[in-house]
Coordinates of C-alpha atoms and ligand atoms in Angstrom, one line a residue:
X7 CA -0.1 0.0 0.1
X8 CA 1.4 3.4 -0.9
X9 CA 2.5 5.8 1.9
X10 CA -0.5 8.1 1.5
X11 CA -2.8 5.3 2.0
X12 CA -1.1 4.3 5.1
X13 CA -1.4 7.7 6.4
X14 CA -5.0 7.7 5.4
X15 CA -5.7 4.8 7.7
X16 CA -3.7 6.3 10.6
X17 CA -5.8 9.5 10.3
X18 CA -8.8 7.6 10.5
X19 CA -8.2 6.8 14.2
X20 CA -9.2 10.5 15.0
X21 CA -12.3 10.1 13.0
X22 CA -13.8 6.7 14.0
X23 CA -16.9 5.4 12.2
X24 CA -19.9 5.0 14.3
X25 CA -21.3 1.3 14.7
X26 CA -24.2 0.1 13.2
X27 CA -25.0 3.0 10.8
X28 CA -25.1 2.6 6.9
X29 CA -24.5 5.8 5.2
X30 CA -25.5 6.4 1.6
X31 CA -24.5 9.1 -0.8
X32 CA -28.0 10.0 -2.1
X33 CA -29.5 12.4 -4.5
X34 CA -28.0 15.3 -2.5
X35 CA -24.8 13.7 -1.1
X36 CA -24.6 12.4 2.5
X37 CA -27.3 13.9 4.8
X38 CA -27.8 12.9 8.6
X39 CA -27.8 14.0 12.1
X40 CA -24.6 16.2 12.5
X41 CA -23.4 14.3 15.4
X42 CA -22.6 11.2 13.5
X43 CA -21.0 12.6 10.4
X44 CA -17.6 13.3 11.5
X45 CA -16.2 10.0 9.9
X46 CA -18.2 10.6 6.6
X47 CA -16.4 14.2 6.4
X48 CA -12.9 12.8 6.9
X49 CA -13.6 10.1 4.1
X50 CA -15.1 12.7 1.9
X51 CA -11.8 14.7 2.2
X52 CA -10.0 11.6 1.1
X53 CA -12.5 11.1 -1.7
X54 CA -12.5 14.7 -2.9
X55 CA -8.8 14.5 -3.2
X56 CA -9.0 11.4 -5.3
X57 CA -11.7 13.0 -7.6
X58 CA -9.4 16.0 -8.0
X59 CA -6.6 13.6 -9.1
X60 CA -8.8 11.9 -11.3
X61 CA -10.1 14.9 -13.1
X62 CA -6.9 16.9 -13.0
X63 CA -8.6 19.8 -11.8
X64 CA -10.0 21.5 -8.7
X65 CA -13.3 19.9 -7.3
X66 CA -15.3 21.2 -4.3
X67 CA -17.0 19.9 -1.2
X68 CA -20.0 21.6 0.4
X69 CA -21.1 21.0 3.8
X70 CA -24.9 21.6 4.2
X71 CA -28.0 19.8 4.8
X72 CA -30.1 22.4 2.8
X73 CA -33.7 22.6 4.0
X74 CA -33.3 20.0 6.7
X75 CA -33.6 21.0 10.4
X76 CA -30.4 22.5 12.0
X77 CA -29.3 19.6 13.8
X78 CA -28.7 17.8 10.5
X79 CA -25.6 18.5 8.3
X80 CA -24.4 16.6 5.0
X81 CA -21.9 16.9 2.4
X82 CA -21.8 16.8 -1.4
X83 CA -18.9 16.9 -3.9
X84 CA -18.9 19.2 -6.9
X85 CA -17.3 18.5 -10.3
X86 CA -14.6 20.7 -11.9
X87 CA -17.3 22.9 -14.1
X88 CA -19.6 23.3 -11.2
X89 CA -21.6 20.0 -12.0
X90 CA -22.8 17.5 -9.5
X91 CA -20.5 14.5 -8.7
X92 CA -20.5 12.2 -11.7
X93 CA -23.2 9.5 -10.8
X94 CA -20.6 6.4 -11.2
X95 CA -18.7 8.1 -8.0
X96 CA -21.6 8.0 -5.7
X97 CA -21.2 4.3 -5.3
X98 CA -17.3 5.1 -4.4
X99 CA -18.5 7.6 -1.9
X100 CA -21.0 5.1 -0.3
X101 CA -18.4 2.3 -0.2
X102 CA -15.8 4.6 1.4
X103 CA -18.1 6.0 4.0
X104 CA -19.1 2.5 5.1
X105 CA -15.7 0.9 5.2
X106 CA -14.5 -0.2 8.5
X107 CA -11.7 2.4 9.8
X108 CA -8.9 -0.3 9.3
X109 CA -10.1 -0.9 5.6
X110 CA -10.1 2.5 4.4
X111 CA -6.8 2.0 2.7
X112 CA -8.1 -1.0 0.7
X113 CA -11.2 0.8 0.0
X114 CA -9.3 3.6 -1.3
X115 CA -7.1 1.4 -3.5
X116 CA -10.3 -0.2 -5.2
X117 CA -11.4 3.2 -6.2
X118 CA -7.8 4.0 -7.4
X119 CA -7.7 0.9 -9.4
X120 CA -11.4 1.1 -10.7
X121 CA -10.9 4.6 -12.1
X122 CA -7.1 4.2 -12.7
X123 CA -5.9 7.2 -10.9
X124 CA -2.4 8.3 -10.7
X125 CA -2.0 8.9 -7.1
X126 CA 1.1 10.9 -7.3
X127 CA -0.8 13.9 -9.1
X128 CA -1.4 17.1 -7.3
X129 CA -5.1 17.8 -5.8
X130 CA -7.0 20.8 -5.1
X131 CA -10.2 21.0 -3.3
X132 CA -12.5 24.3 -2.7
X133 CA -14.4 23.8 0.6
X134 CA -17.5 25.9 2.0
X135 CA -20.4 25.4 4.5
X136 CA -23.8 26.7 5.3
X137 CA -24.5 28.5 8.6
X138 CA -25.2 25.4 10.8
X139 CA -23.1 25.4 14.1
X140 CA -21.9 21.9 13.4
X141 CA -20.2 23.3 10.2
X142 CA -17.0 24.3 11.6
X143 CA -15.9 21.1 13.3
X144 CA -17.2 19.1 10.4
X145 CA -15.2 21.2 8.1
X146 CA -12.1 20.5 10.1
X147 CA -12.6 16.8 9.7
X148 CA -12.8 17.2 6.0
X149 CA -9.7 19.1 6.0
X150 CA -8.0 16.6 7.8
X151 CA -8.8 13.9 5.0
X152 CA -7.6 16.5 2.5
X153 CA -4.4 17.0 4.4
X154 CA -3.4 13.3 4.7
X155 CA -3.8 13.0 0.8
X156 CA -1.5 15.9 0.4
X157 CA -4.2 17.9 -1.2
X158 CA -4.2 21.8 -1.4
X159 CA -7.3 23.3 -0.5
X160 CA -9.2 26.7 0.0
X161 CA -11.7 27.1 2.7
X162 CA -14.2 29.5 1.8
X163 CA -16.0 29.5 5.2
X164 CA -19.7 30.3 5.0
X165 CA -21.2 30.4 1.2
X166 CA -24.4 29.5 -0.7
X167 CA -24.0 26.2 -2.3
X168 CA -24.5 27.8 -5.8
X169 CA -21.6 30.3 -4.9
X170 CA -19.3 27.3 -4.4
X171 CA -20.5 25.8 -7.7
X172 CA -19.8 29.1 -9.5
X173 CA -16.2 29.5 -7.7
X174 CA -15.0 26.1 -8.9
X175 CA -16.1 26.7 -12.6
X176 CA -14.7 30.2 -12.5
X177 CA -11.4 28.8 -11.3
X178 CA -11.2 25.8 -13.8
X179 CA -12.3 27.8 -16.6
X180 CA -9.5 30.2 -15.8
X181 CA -11.8 33.0 -15.2
X182 CA -13.8 32.7 -18.4
X183 CA -17.1 32.0 -16.4
X184 CA -16.1 35.0 -14.0
X185 CA -13.8 36.2 -11.4
X186 CA -13.3 33.4 -8.9
X187 CA -14.0 35.4 -5.7
X188 CA -17.2 35.8 -3.6
X189 CA -17.0 39.5 -4.5
X190 CA -16.7 38.5 -8.2
X191 CA -19.9 36.5 -7.9
X192 CA -21.8 39.6 -6.7
X193 CA -20.1 41.7 -9.4
X194 CA -21.1 39.4 -12.2
X195 CA -24.7 39.4 -11.3
X196 CA -25.2 42.9 -10.2
X197 CA -23.6 44.1 -13.4
X198 CA -26.0 42.2 -15.7
X199 CA -28.9 43.0 -13.4
X200 CA -28.2 46.6 -13.6
X201 CA -27.8 46.8 -17.5
X202 CA -31.0 44.8 -17.9
X203 CA -32.9 47.1 -15.5
X204 CA -34.8 49.5 -17.8
X205 CA -35.8 52.9 -16.5
X206 CA -38.9 54.5 -17.1
X207 CA -42.1 54.6 -14.8
X208 CA -43.7 51.2 -14.1
X209 CA -47.4 51.1 -13.3
X210 CA -47.5 47.8 -11.7
X211 CA -44.0 46.5 -10.9
X212 CA -42.9 47.6 -7.6
X213 CA -39.1 47.3 -7.0
X214 CA -39.6 46.3 -3.4
X215 CA -39.5 42.7 -2.2
X216 CA -39.5 40.9 1.2
X217 CA -37.1 38.0 1.6
X218 CA -37.6 35.0 3.7
X219 CA -34.0 33.8 4.3
X220 CA -34.6 30.8 6.1
X221 CA -32.4 32.0 8.8
X222 CA -29.7 30.8 6.9
X223 CA -26.8 31.7 4.6
X224 CA -29.1 33.1 1.7
X225 CA -30.1 36.1 4.0
X226 CA -26.5 37.1 4.9
X227 CA -25.4 36.7 1.1
X228 CA -28.4 38.8 -0.2
X229 CA -27.4 41.6 2.1
X230 CA -23.8 41.5 0.7
X231 CA -25.3 41.5 -2.8
X232 CA -27.4 44.5 -2.1
X233 CA -24.6 46.8 -1.8
X234 CA -24.0 46.2 -5.4
X235 CA -27.5 47.0 -6.7
X236 CA -27.4 50.7 -6.3
X237 CA -30.8 51.0 -4.7
X238 CA -32.5 49.8 -7.9
X239 CA -34.3 47.0 -5.7
X240 CA -35.2 47.4 -2.3
X241 CA -34.9 43.9 -0.5
X242 CA -36.3 43.8 3.2
X243 CA -34.5 40.8 4.5
X244 CA -36.6 38.8 7.1
X245 CA -35.4 35.5 8.9
X246 CA -32.0 36.5 8.7
X247 CA -30.9 34.2 11.6
X248 CA -30.6 36.9 14.2
X249 CA -33.2 35.4 16.3
X250 CA -35.3 32.4 14.5
X251 CA -33.7 28.9 14.0
X252 CA -32.6 27.7 10.5
X253 CA -35.5 26.4 8.4
X254 CA -37.8 26.3 11.4
X255 CA -41.2 27.5 10.1
X256 CA -39.6 29.2 7.2
X257 CA -37.7 28.7 4.2
X258 CA -38.7 27.9 0.6
X259 CA -39.5 24.1 1.5
X260 CA -41.8 25.0 4.3
X261 CA -43.7 27.7 2.1
X262 CA -44.0 25.1 -0.7
X263 CA -45.2 22.2 1.4
X264 CA -47.3 24.2 3.9
X265 CA -48.5 26.5 1.4
X266 CA -48.5 29.3 3.6
X267 CA -46.2 32.3 4.4
X268 CA -43.3 31.6 6.9
X269 CA -43.3 32.9 10.5
X270 CA -41.0 36.0 11.0
X271 CA -42.7 38.0 8.3
X272 CA -45.3 40.7 8.3
X273 CA -46.8 40.9 5.0
X274 CA -49.4 43.1 3.4
X275 CA -51.7 42.0 0.3
X276 CA -49.9 42.4 -2.9
X277 CA -46.6 42.7 -1.5
X278 CA -44.2 40.3 -3.5
X279 CA -42.4 38.0 -1.2
X280 CA -39.5 35.5 -2.0
X281 CA -38.3 32.6 0.1
X282 CA -35.0 30.7 0.0
X283 CA -34.0 27.5 1.4
X284 CA -31.1 26.7 4.0
X285 CA -28.4 26.7 1.4
X286 CA -30.0 29.1 -1.1
X287 CA -30.3 26.6 -4.1
X288 CA -34.0 26.9 -4.1
X289 CA -36.4 29.8 -4.5
X290 CA -40.2 30.3 -4.6
X291 CA -42.4 33.6 -4.7
X292 CA -45.6 34.1 -2.9
X293 CA -48.0 37.1 -2.1
X294 CA -51.3 37.5 -0.5
X295 CA -54.2 38.6 -2.9
X296 CA -56.3 41.6 -2.1
X297 CA -58.6 39.2 0.0
X298 CA -55.7 38.1 2.1
X299 CA -55.5 34.8 0.3
X300 CA -52.0 32.9 0.1
X301 CA -50.7 32.5 -3.5
X302 CA -47.6 30.6 -4.1
X303 CA -45.4 31.0 -7.4
X304 CA -43.4 28.0 -7.3
X305 CA -40.5 26.4 -9.6
X306 CA -43.2 25.8 -12.4
X307 CA -44.3 29.3 -12.4
X308 CA -40.8 30.5 -12.3
X309 CA -39.8 28.3 -15.3
X310 CA -42.8 29.4 -17.3
X311 CA -42.1 33.0 -16.7
X312 CA -38.4 32.5 -17.8
X313 CA -39.0 30.2 -20.9
X314 CA -41.6 32.8 -22.1
X315 CA -39.2 35.5 -21.8
X316 CA -36.2 33.8 -23.2
X317 CA -38.2 32.6 -26.0
X318 CA -39.3 36.1 -27.1
X319 CA -35.7 37.3 -26.9
X320 CA -34.6 34.3 -29.1
X321 CA -37.5 35.2 -31.7
X322 CA -36.7 38.8 -31.6
X323 CA -32.9 38.0 -32.3
X324 CA -33.8 35.9 -35.2
X325 CA -31.5 33.3 -34.1
X326 CA -32.5 29.6 -34.9
X327 CA -32.3 28.3 -31.3
X328 CA -34.6 25.6 -29.7
X329 CA -35.8 26.1 -26.4
X330 CA -37.3 23.7 -24.2
X331 CA -38.5 23.0 -20.4
X332 CA -37.7 20.3 -18.4
X333 CA -39.9 19.4 -15.4
X334 CA -40.3 16.4 -13.1
X335 CA -43.6 14.4 -12.6
X336 CA -44.3 16.8 -9.6
X337 CA -45.0 19.8 -12.1
X338 CA -48.4 20.9 -11.8
X339 CA -50.4 19.6 -14.9
X340 CA -51.7 23.3 -15.7
X341 CA -48.1 24.2 -16.1
X342 CA -47.3 21.6 -18.5
X343 CA -50.4 22.2 -20.5
X344 CA -49.8 25.9 -20.6
X345 CA -46.3 25.4 -21.9
X346 CA -47.1 22.9 -24.6
X347 CA -50.6 24.1 -25.6
X348 CA -50.3 28.0 -25.3
X349 CA -46.7 28.7 -25.4
X350 CA -46.0 25.9 -27.9
X351 CA -42.8 25.1 -26.0
X352 CA -41.5 21.5 -26.0
X353 CA -41.5 20.0 -22.4
X354 CA -39.5 17.1 -21.3
X355 CA -40.2 15.1 -18.0
X356 CA -37.1 14.0 -15.8
X357 CA -36.7 11.8 -12.7
X358 CA -36.6 13.9 -9.5
X359 CA -33.2 15.1 -8.5
X360 CA -31.5 18.0 -10.0
X361 CA -28.8 16.0 -12.0
X362 CA -31.6 14.2 -14.0
X363 CA -33.1 17.6 -14.9
X364 CA -29.8 19.2 -15.6
X365 CA -28.8 16.2 -18.1
X366 CA -31.9 16.7 -20.0
X367 CA -31.7 20.3 -20.2
X368 CA -28.4 19.9 -22.2
X369 CA -30.6 18.3 -25.1
X370 CA -31.9 21.9 -25.8
X371 CA -29.9 25.0 -27.2
X372 CA -31.5 26.8 -24.4
X373 CA -32.8 24.4 -21.7
X374 CA -35.0 25.8 -18.9
X375 CA -35.1 23.4 -15.9
X376 CA -37.0 23.6 -12.6
X377 CA -38.5 21.4 -10.0
X378 CA -41.8 22.5 -8.7
X379 CA -40.0 22.8 -5.3
X380 CA -38.0 25.7 -6.8
X381 CA -34.6 24.3 -7.7
X382 CA -33.6 25.3 -11.3
X383 CA -31.7 27.3 -13.9
X384 CA -31.2 27.7 -17.6
X385 CA -28.4 26.0 -19.6
X386 CA -27.2 27.5 -22.8
X387 CA -25.3 25.1 -25.2
X388 CA -21.8 26.1 -26.2
X389 CA -23.2 26.8 -29.7
X390 CA -26.1 28.8 -28.6
X391 CA -23.8 31.0 -26.4
X392 CA -21.4 31.5 -29.4
X393 CA -24.2 32.3 -31.7
X394 CA -25.9 34.9 -29.1
X395 CA -22.6 36.6 -28.5
X396 CA -21.8 36.9 -32.3
X397 CA -25.3 38.3 -33.0
X398 CA -24.8 40.8 -30.3
X399 CA -21.8 42.2 -31.9
X400 CA -22.9 42.0 -35.6
X401 CA -23.2 45.6 -36.8
X402 CA -25.0 44.3 -40.0
X403 CA -27.9 43.1 -38.0
X404 CA -31.0 45.3 -37.7
X405 CA -30.8 47.2 -34.3
X406 CA -33.9 45.2 -32.8
X407 CA -32.1 42.0 -33.4
X408 CA -29.0 43.0 -31.9
X409 CA -30.5 44.5 -28.9
X410 CA -32.4 41.1 -28.3
X411 CA -29.1 39.3 -28.6
X412 CA -27.5 41.6 -26.2
X413 CA -30.2 41.1 -23.6
X414 CA -29.6 37.5 -24.0
X415 CA -25.9 37.8 -23.3
X416 CA -26.8 39.7 -20.2
X417 CA -29.4 36.9 -19.1
X418 CA -26.7 34.4 -19.5
X419 CA -24.5 36.3 -17.3
X420 CA -27.3 36.8 -14.6
X421 CA -28.1 33.1 -14.7
X422 CA -25.7 30.7 -12.7
X423 CA -25.5 27.8 -15.2
X424 CA -23.8 25.5 -12.9
X425 CA -26.7 24.7 -10.6
X426 CA -30.2 26.2 -9.4
X427 CA -29.3 29.4 -7.5
X428 CA -31.8 31.2 -5.4
X429 CA -30.0 34.5 -5.5
X430 CA -29.5 34.4 -9.2
X431 CA -33.0 33.0 -10.1
X432 CA -34.6 35.9 -7.9
X433 CA -32.7 38.5 -9.8
X434 CA -33.9 36.8 -13.0
X435 CA -37.4 36.9 -12.0
X436 CA -37.1 40.5 -10.9
X437 CA -35.6 41.5 -14.2
X438 CA -38.7 39.7 -16.2
X439 CA -41.3 41.3 -13.9
X440 CA -39.8 44.8 -14.1
X441 CA -39.5 44.5 -18.0
X442 CA -43.0 43.2 -18.5
X443 CA -44.3 45.7 -15.7
X444 CA -45.9 42.8 -14.0
X445 CA -47.2 42.7 -10.3
X446 CA -47.2 39.2 -8.6
X447 CA -50.9 38.9 -9.7
X448 CA -50.3 39.3 -13.4
X449 CA -47.7 36.7 -13.1
X450 CA -49.9 34.3 -11.3
X451 CA -52.5 34.7 -14.1
X452 CA -50.6 33.1 -16.5
X453 CA -52.2 29.9 -15.6
X454 CA -54.0 28.6 -12.7
X455 CA -52.6 25.8 -10.6
X456 CA -54.6 22.5 -10.3
X457 CA -55.1 21.5 -6.7
X458 CA -52.7 18.8 -5.5
X459 CA -51.8 16.7 -2.5
X460 CA -48.5 15.2 -1.5
X461 CA -48.6 12.2 0.9
X462 CA -45.9 10.1 2.4
X463 CA -46.5 6.3 3.4
X464 CA -44.2 4.2 5.4
X465 CA -43.7 0.7 4.1
X466 CA -41.3 -2.1 5.2
X467 CA -39.1 -1.7 2.2
X468 CA -39.5 1.2 -0.1
X469 CA -37.5 -0.3 -2.9
X470 CA -40.6 -2.5 -3.3
X471 CA -42.0 0.3 -5.4
X472 CA -40.3 0.8 -8.7
X473 CA -41.1 3.2 -11.4
X474 CA -40.3 3.9 -15.0
X475 CA -41.3 6.8 -17.7
X476 CA -39.8 9.5 -15.3
X477 CA -41.5 8.0 -12.3
X478 CA -44.8 8.4 -13.8
X479 CA -45.6 4.7 -14.0
X480 CA -45.1 2.2 -11.3
X481 CA -43.7 -1.3 -12.5
X482 CA -43.6 -2.9 -9.0
X483 CA -45.4 -4.2 -6.8
X484 CA -47.6 -6.1 -9.3
X485 CA -51.1 -4.4 -9.7
X486 CA -50.1 -1.1 -8.3
X487 CA -50.3 1.0 -11.5
X488 CA -53.5 -0.7 -12.7
X489 CA -55.2 0.4 -9.4
X490 CA -53.8 4.0 -9.6
X491 CA -55.0 4.1 -13.3
X492 CA -58.6 3.1 -12.2
X493 CA -58.7 5.7 -9.5
X494 CA -57.4 8.4 -11.4
X495 CA -60.2 7.9 -14.1
X496 CA -62.6 8.7 -11.3
X497 CA -61.7 12.3 -11.4
X498 CA -61.7 15.2 -13.5
X499 CA -58.2 16.1 -14.5
X500 CA -57.0 13.4 -12.1
X501 CA -53.4 12.6 -12.2
X502 CA -51.3 10.6 -9.7
X503 CA -47.9 8.9 -9.4
X504 CA -46.0 7.3 -6.6
X505 CA -42.2 6.9 -5.9
X506 CA -39.7 5.9 -3.3
X507 CA -38.2 9.0 -1.8
X508 CA -34.3 9.3 -2.4
X509 CA -34.0 11.1 0.9
X510 CA -36.3 9.7 3.5
X511 CA -37.5 6.1 4.2
X512 CA -41.0 6.5 2.8
X513 CA -43.0 6.1 -0.4
X514 CA -44.3 9.4 -1.7
X515 CA -47.8 9.8 -3.3
X516 CA -48.7 12.7 -5.6
X517 CA -52.2 13.5 -6.7
X518 CA -53.8 16.4 -8.6
X519 CA -57.3 16.9 -9.6
X520 CA -60.1 19.6 -10.5
X521 CA -60.9 20.5 -6.7
X522 CA -58.8 20.4 -3.6
X523 CA -61.4 17.7 -2.2
X524 CA -60.9 15.4 -5.2
X525 CA -56.9 15.6 -5.0
X526 CA -57.2 14.9 -1.4
X527 CA -59.5 11.8 -1.8
X528 CA -57.4 10.7 -4.7
X529 CA -54.3 10.9 -3.0
X530 CA -55.6 9.2 -0.1
X531 CA -57.1 6.3 -2.1
X532 CA -53.8 5.7 -3.9
X533 CA -52.0 5.7 -0.5
X534 CA -54.2 2.8 0.7
X535 CA -53.2 0.8 -2.5
X536 CA -49.6 1.6 -1.8
X537 CA -50.0 0.5 1.9
X538 CA -51.7 -2.7 0.8
X539 CA -49.8 -3.7 -2.1
X540 CA -46.3 -2.4 -1.1
X541 CA -46.1 -3.6 2.6
X542 CA -47.3 -0.7 4.4
X543 CA -46.4 -0.6 8.3
X544 CA -48.2 1.1 11.1
X545 CA -52.0 2.0 10.8
X546 CA -53.6 2.1 7.5
X547 CA -53.9 5.7 6.0
X548 CA -56.9 7.5 7.1
X549 CA -59.4 9.4 4.9
X550 CA -59.0 13.1 4.7
X551 CA -61.1 14.9 7.2
X552 CA -64.2 16.5 5.4
X553 CA -64.8 19.4 7.9
Ligands
16G624 C1 -33.1 16.2 -2.9 C2 -32.9 16.7 -4.5 C3 -34.2 17.5 -4.8 C4 -35.2 16.7 -4.9 C5 -35.5 15.8 -3.6 C6 -36.4 14.8 -3.5 C7 -30.8 17.6 -5.2 C8 -29.7 18.6 -5.1 N1 -31.7 17.7 -4.3 O1 -33.3 17.2 -2.2 O2 -33.8 18.0 -6.3 O3 -36.5 17.4 -5.1 O4 -34.2 15.4 -3.3 O5 -36.4 14.3 -2.4 O6 -30.8 16.8 -6.2 P1 -37.3 12.9 -2.1 O7 -36.5 12.0 -3.0 O8 -37.2 12.6 -0.7 O9 -38.7 13.4 -2.7
MG625 MG1 -31.0 23.4 -0.9

């Protein structure tokens, strides 16, 4: 065994693996109670160094548990261009995390052999964390792993997840994507935002928004951004962590799931509000209408808004670029119909999890992808980027075409193409609303959401439920899909699907229908089928109360 691997085994003594726990690198990396993650962090330091050697580039490690409660934490690795870790390495991560302390050397050797890594190459890793109190000691454990592997590193301290993705891409693209500093990030976004901000009086758009920062990093970083915006947009930051707890009764996940405003915010009808999650890679908007009724503008509404605007710019520029939207099965049926039937934009459906949407979006020249929960961004192909830039500088083009291309180049700068980014998406939405002179209500009126219900069912083994067709059809257990089809047929605009969660030990059931009562009943009926056919545990699901 090489000296480095011997050192790695020795180093593990200070970061012993807890007994009896099986760790898994899931859709968003490792996530668990912070108190049991020390050994995982050390090992992810080892793995990040190997990944860097394998890619001959800087990679990154983000320490966060996103929208989970504050006592949780987690880690995910980021590839050189700011992408999520290549799927084939998820298994390496899981194997290494679960190896016995004394077997770490052989576990590393297996990865080195499988990927054919030259261990003598240098390694370099960027590291950052969210605001959780468990972050500093867990960072230390990860750095210990990097150090025994002889890796150089930069610890950026507290950042949003998308900022770290941005930094690693800037660094590896030698600055072509932007300046590889936190300040460079704000400058890039603010410069594009200010150029896109048209003057003139607005009748409906009010440059004033209230932010729910989830008591996390998004609040801190938005304050920093604000200094660059020259008072063009007033952002009142609530839930900034000064009193409330991270993600407790606030944040994008809470607002989306509970369909209500977060605690800690005093809002008036018509005021535009925006909510980030705990590491600021998800964003949803909401407002109270004049009757005080809560209205959510989720990832589907955001992607529709963005696709509509970019589609107009592309047509105005005269460029031949195909633009498409990627959603998951959770997308509201009304949004899919609106995109396909009214906007005539092609829609693809991907499996849940950012990496799947990201991958599908690469099939378009301009691919807009969003999960309903508010994670998403836009990807421009290299060819599209070149064509747009060339058109923006082509003096022989009609003025209006050149201007549209110029706006597209600025939109490309404003959008963080590495991963969904709450701060960047927020500025993109503000830009479009301002250009259209829309209040939140005008945006919301594009289409009307169908009522839906999401439930979770505990079963003995959630892998008993298997799906195909981007999770829209269950292939196991036998008879489940047929049962769902029969139930769905009873309701106007009924739709339902089930899938095993990638982050919790449950099966998720989604249903939508013409009325909330029907969506609730359909979700319940499907839950009963899951319970009966897929080995439900505990009491059988109870029907929704009708009071
Ligand atoms: C993770 C995913 C998110 C997905 C969610 C589904 C990433 C970075 N995050 O949080 O995209 O919506 O899992 O959770 O991919 P579920 O499998 O428990 O329903
Ligand atoms: Mg998140």
